[in-house]
PDB file of C-alpha atoms in Angstrom:
ATOM      1  CA  GLN A   1       0.000   0.000   0.000  1.00 88.00           C
ATOM      2  CA  VAL A   2       0.965   3.603  -0.465  1.00 91.00           C
ATOM      3  CA  GLN A   3       2.424   5.198   2.627  1.00 94.00           C
ATOM      4  CA  PHE A   4       3.846   8.582   3.474  1.00 96.00           C
ATOM      5  CA  VAL A   5       5.849   9.312   6.597  1.00 97.00           C
ATOM      6  CA  GLU A   6       6.432  12.960   7.420  1.00 98.00           C
ATOM      7  CA  SER A   7       9.133  14.223   9.751  1.00 98.00           C
ATOM      8  CA  GLY A   8      11.103  17.311  10.676  1.00 98.00           C
ATOM      9  CA  GLY A   9       8.462  19.380  12.401  1.00 98.00           C
ATOM     10  CA  GLY A  10       8.980  21.152  15.674  1.00 98.00           C
ATOM     11  CA  LEU A  11       8.727  24.391  17.600  1.00 98.00           C
ATOM     12  CA  VAL A  12      10.396  27.444  16.103  1.00 98.00           C
ATOM     13  CA  GLN A  13      10.311  31.179  16.682  1.00 98.00           C
ATOM     14  CA  PRO A  14       8.769  33.543  14.150  1.00 98.00           C
ATOM     15  CA  GLY A  15      11.294  34.185  11.407  1.00 98.00           C
ATOM     16  CA  GLY A  16      12.914  30.824  11.953  1.00 98.00           C
ATOM     17  CA  SER A  17      13.305  27.903   9.577  1.00 98.00           C
ATOM     18  CA  LEU A  18      12.452  24.226   9.392  1.00 98.00           C
ATOM     19  CA  ARG A  19      13.039  21.537   6.803  1.00 98.00           C
ATOM     20  CA  LEU A  20      10.372  18.861   6.521  1.00 98.00           C
ATOM     21  CA  SER A  21      10.888  15.457   4.946  1.00 98.00           C
ATOM     22  CA  CYS A  22       8.427  12.940   3.537  1.00 98.00           C
ATOM     23  CA  ALA A  23       9.400   9.345   2.885  1.00 97.00           C
ATOM     24  CA  ALA A  24       7.152   7.675   0.321  1.00 95.00           C
ATOM     25  CA  SER A  25       6.615   3.990  -0.333  1.00 94.00           C
ATOM     26  CA  GLY A  26       4.231   1.828  -2.336  1.00 91.00           C
ATOM     27  CA  ILE A  27       4.378   3.980  -5.457  1.00 89.00           C
ATOM     28  CA  ILE A  28       6.823   4.620  -8.239  1.00 89.00           C
ATOM     29  CA  PHE A  29       7.680   7.910  -6.615  1.00 91.00           C
ATOM     30  CA  SER A  30       9.483   9.440  -9.557  1.00 91.00           C
ATOM     31  CA  THR A  31       6.384   9.221 -11.771  1.00 92.00           C
ATOM     32  CA  TYR A  32       4.094  11.257  -9.508  1.00 93.00           C
ATOM     33  CA  ALA A  33       3.773  14.932  -8.882  1.00 95.00           C
ATOM     34  CA  MET A  34       3.931  15.482  -5.133  1.00 96.00           C
ATOM     35  CA  GLY A  35       2.694  18.106  -2.770  1.00 97.00           C
ATOM     36  CA  TRP A  36       2.629  19.397   0.772  1.00 98.00           C
ATOM     37  CA  TYR A  37      -0.595  20.132   2.610  1.00 98.00           C
ATOM     38  CA  ARG A  38      -1.359  21.473   6.073  1.00 98.00           C
ATOM     39  CA  GLN A  39      -4.225  21.498   8.524  1.00 97.00           C
ATOM     40  CA  ASN A  40      -5.151  23.163  11.805  1.00 92.00           C
ATOM     41  CA  PRO A  41      -7.919  21.928  14.142  1.00 84.00           C
ATOM     42  CA  GLY A  42     -11.331  23.033  12.943  1.00 83.00           C
ATOM     43  CA  LYS A  43     -10.085  23.887   9.479  1.00 90.00           C
ATOM     44  CA  GLN A  44      -9.946  21.998   6.216  1.00 92.00           C
ATOM     45  CA  ARG A  45      -6.689  20.657   4.958  1.00 94.00           C
ATOM     46  CA  GLU A  46      -5.166  23.156   2.569  1.00 96.00           C
ATOM     47  CA  TRP A  47      -2.698  22.818  -0.243  1.00 97.00           C
ATOM     48  CA  VAL A  48       0.715  24.372   0.301  1.00 98.00           C
ATOM     49  CA  ALA A  49       2.980  23.451  -2.602  1.00 98.00           C
ATOM     50  CA  THR A  50       3.451  21.078  -5.530  1.00 97.00           C
ATOM     51  CA  ILE A  51       6.425  19.771  -7.457  1.00 97.00           C
ATOM     52  CA  THR A  52       6.090  17.903 -10.737  1.00 95.00           C
ATOM     53  CA  TYR A  53       7.595  14.492 -11.413  1.00 89.00           C
ATOM     54  CA  GLY A  54      10.166  15.794 -13.874  1.00 78.00           C
ATOM     55  CA  SER A  55      13.817  16.174 -13.041  1.00 72.00           C
ATOM     56  CA  GLY A  56      14.377  19.484 -11.349  1.00 73.00           C
ATOM     57  CA  GLY A  57      10.638  19.754 -10.978  1.00 82.00           C
ATOM     58  CA  SER A  58       8.369  22.616 -11.837  1.00 94.00           C
ATOM     59  CA  THR A  59       6.886  24.049  -8.653  1.00 97.00           C
ATOM     60  CA  ALA A  60       3.806  25.898  -7.519  1.00 97.00           C
ATOM     61  CA  TYR A  61       2.967  27.471  -4.177  1.00 98.00           C
ATOM     62  CA  ALA A  62       0.010  28.794  -2.281  1.00 98.00           C
ATOM     63  CA  ASP A  63       0.063  32.577  -2.100  1.00 98.00           C
ATOM     64  CA  SER A  64       0.428  32.419   1.665  1.00 97.00           C
ATOM     65  CA  VAL A  65       3.821  30.692   1.462  1.00 98.00           C
ATOM     66  CA  LYS A  66       5.231  31.818  -1.870  1.00 98.00           C
ATOM     67  CA  GLY A  67       8.682  33.304  -1.499  1.00 98.00           C
ATOM     68  CA  ARG A  68       9.205  31.680   1.888  1.00 98.00           C
ATOM     69  CA  PHE A  69       8.820  27.943   1.271  1.00 98.00           C
ATOM     70  CA  THR A  70      10.658  25.745  -1.213  1.00 98.00           C
ATOM     71  CA  ILE A  71       9.501  22.278  -2.235  1.00 97.00           C
ATOM     72  CA  SER A  72      12.006  19.786  -3.613  1.00 96.00           C
ATOM     73  CA  ARG A  73      12.397  16.056  -4.153  1.00 95.00           C
ATOM     74  CA  ASP A  74      15.029  13.353  -4.323  1.00 94.00           C
ATOM     75  CA  ASN A  75      13.631  10.601  -6.514  1.00 93.00           C
ATOM     76  CA  ALA A  76      16.546   8.272  -5.775  1.00 93.00           C
ATOM     77  CA  LYS A  77      15.581   8.408  -2.103  1.00 95.00           C
ATOM     78  CA  ASN A  78      11.806   8.478  -2.614  1.00 95.00           C
ATOM     79  CA  THR A  79      11.775  11.591  -0.481  1.00 96.00           C
ATOM     80  CA  LEU A  80       9.989  14.929  -0.656  1.00 97.00           C
ATOM     81  CA  TYR A  81      11.191  18.025   1.178  1.00 98.00           C
ATOM     82  CA  LEU A  82       9.797  21.350   2.245  1.00 98.00           C
ATOM     83  CA  GLN A  83      12.222  24.065   3.252  1.00 98.00           C
ATOM     84  CA  MET A  84      10.334  26.641   5.295  1.00 98.00           C
ATOM     85  CA  ASN A  85      11.930  30.022   5.943  1.00 98.00           C
ATOM     86  CA  SER A  86      10.683  33.217   7.543  1.00 98.00           C
ATOM     87  CA  LEU A  87       8.087  31.242   9.431  1.00 98.00           C
ATOM     88  CA  LYS A  88       5.023  33.012  10.776  1.00 97.00           C
ATOM     89  CA  PRO A  89       2.622  32.015  13.561  1.00 96.00           C
ATOM     90  CA  GLU A  90      -0.053  31.425  10.925  1.00 95.00           C
ATOM     91  CA  ASP A  91       2.132  28.671   9.472  1.00 97.00           C
ATOM     92  CA  THR A  92       1.395  26.611  12.573  1.00 97.00           C
ATOM     93  CA  ALA A  93      -0.275  23.389  11.447  1.00 98.00           C
ATOM     94  CA  VAL A  94       0.166  19.691  10.932  1.00 98.00           C
ATOM     95  CA  TYR A  95       1.954  19.247   7.628  1.00 98.00           C
ATOM     96  CA  TYR A  96       1.262  16.319   5.329  1.00 97.00           C
ATOM     97  CA  CYS A  97       2.679  15.110   2.049  1.00 97.00           C
ATOM     98  CA  ASN A  98       0.823  13.286  -0.693  1.00 96.00           C
ATOM     99  CA  THR A  99       0.457  13.077  -4.424  1.00 95.00           C
ATOM    100  CA  SER A 100      -0.653  16.295  -6.065  1.00 94.00           C
ATOM    101  CA  PRO A 101      -3.426  16.166  -7.024  1.00 91.00           C
ATOM    102  CA  ARG A 102      -4.275  13.715  -4.285  1.00 89.00           C
ATOM    103  CA  LEU A 103      -5.077  10.237  -5.585  1.00 86.00           C
ATOM    104  CA  SER A 104      -7.740   8.026  -4.050  1.00 78.00           C
ATOM    105  CA  LEU A 105      -5.297   5.180  -3.460  1.00 77.00           C
ATOM    106  CA  ALA A 106      -2.962   7.384  -1.440  1.00 85.00           C
ATOM    107  CA  SER A 107      -4.054   7.741   2.170  1.00 91.00           C
ATOM    108  CA  TRP A 108      -2.889  10.501   4.472  1.00 94.00           C
ATOM    109  CA  GLY A 109      -0.006   9.887   6.813  1.00 96.00           C
ATOM    110  CA  GLN A 110       0.231  11.063  10.408  1.00 97.00           C
ATOM    111  CA  GLY A 111       1.750  14.377   9.427  1.00 98.00           C
ATOM    112  CA  THR A 112       4.324  16.373  11.337  1.00 98.00           C
ATOM    113  CA  GLN A 113       3.490  19.235  13.688  1.00 98.00           C
ATOM    114  CA  VAL A 114       4.949  22.651  12.989  1.00 98.00           C
ATOM    115  CA  THR A 115       4.468  25.252  15.692  1.00 97.00           C
ATOM    116  CA  VAL A 116       5.653  28.814  15.201  1.00 97.00           C
ATOM    117  CA  SER A 117       5.592  30.769  18.433  1.00 96.00           C
ATOM    118  CA  SER A 118       7.737  33.139  20.443  1.00 93.00           C
TER     119      SER A 118
END
């Protein structure tokens, strides 16, 4: 089955940085566009960023994170990354990775908590 395991979250001060990782299994990772999503309690999960399956990868970002976050991938390691800089309190959420667009066969992982607070 398809599985995603997110890691790298934590507590950081506003303006700080974090690098999230997502280990994928059960799919031919290199053939899928991938994305990061986030969710806070009481809110719907929202899309954050996408990277295409091509080498180098074309990227797209939500307006709220554009210019601050960078999505990347290492197909040899079946791993997706999200470099988050200039973090703001409103970035606080559980971050998830998945295919982008999300496929029905790909369930959500546990996510990794990112908390931005002074």
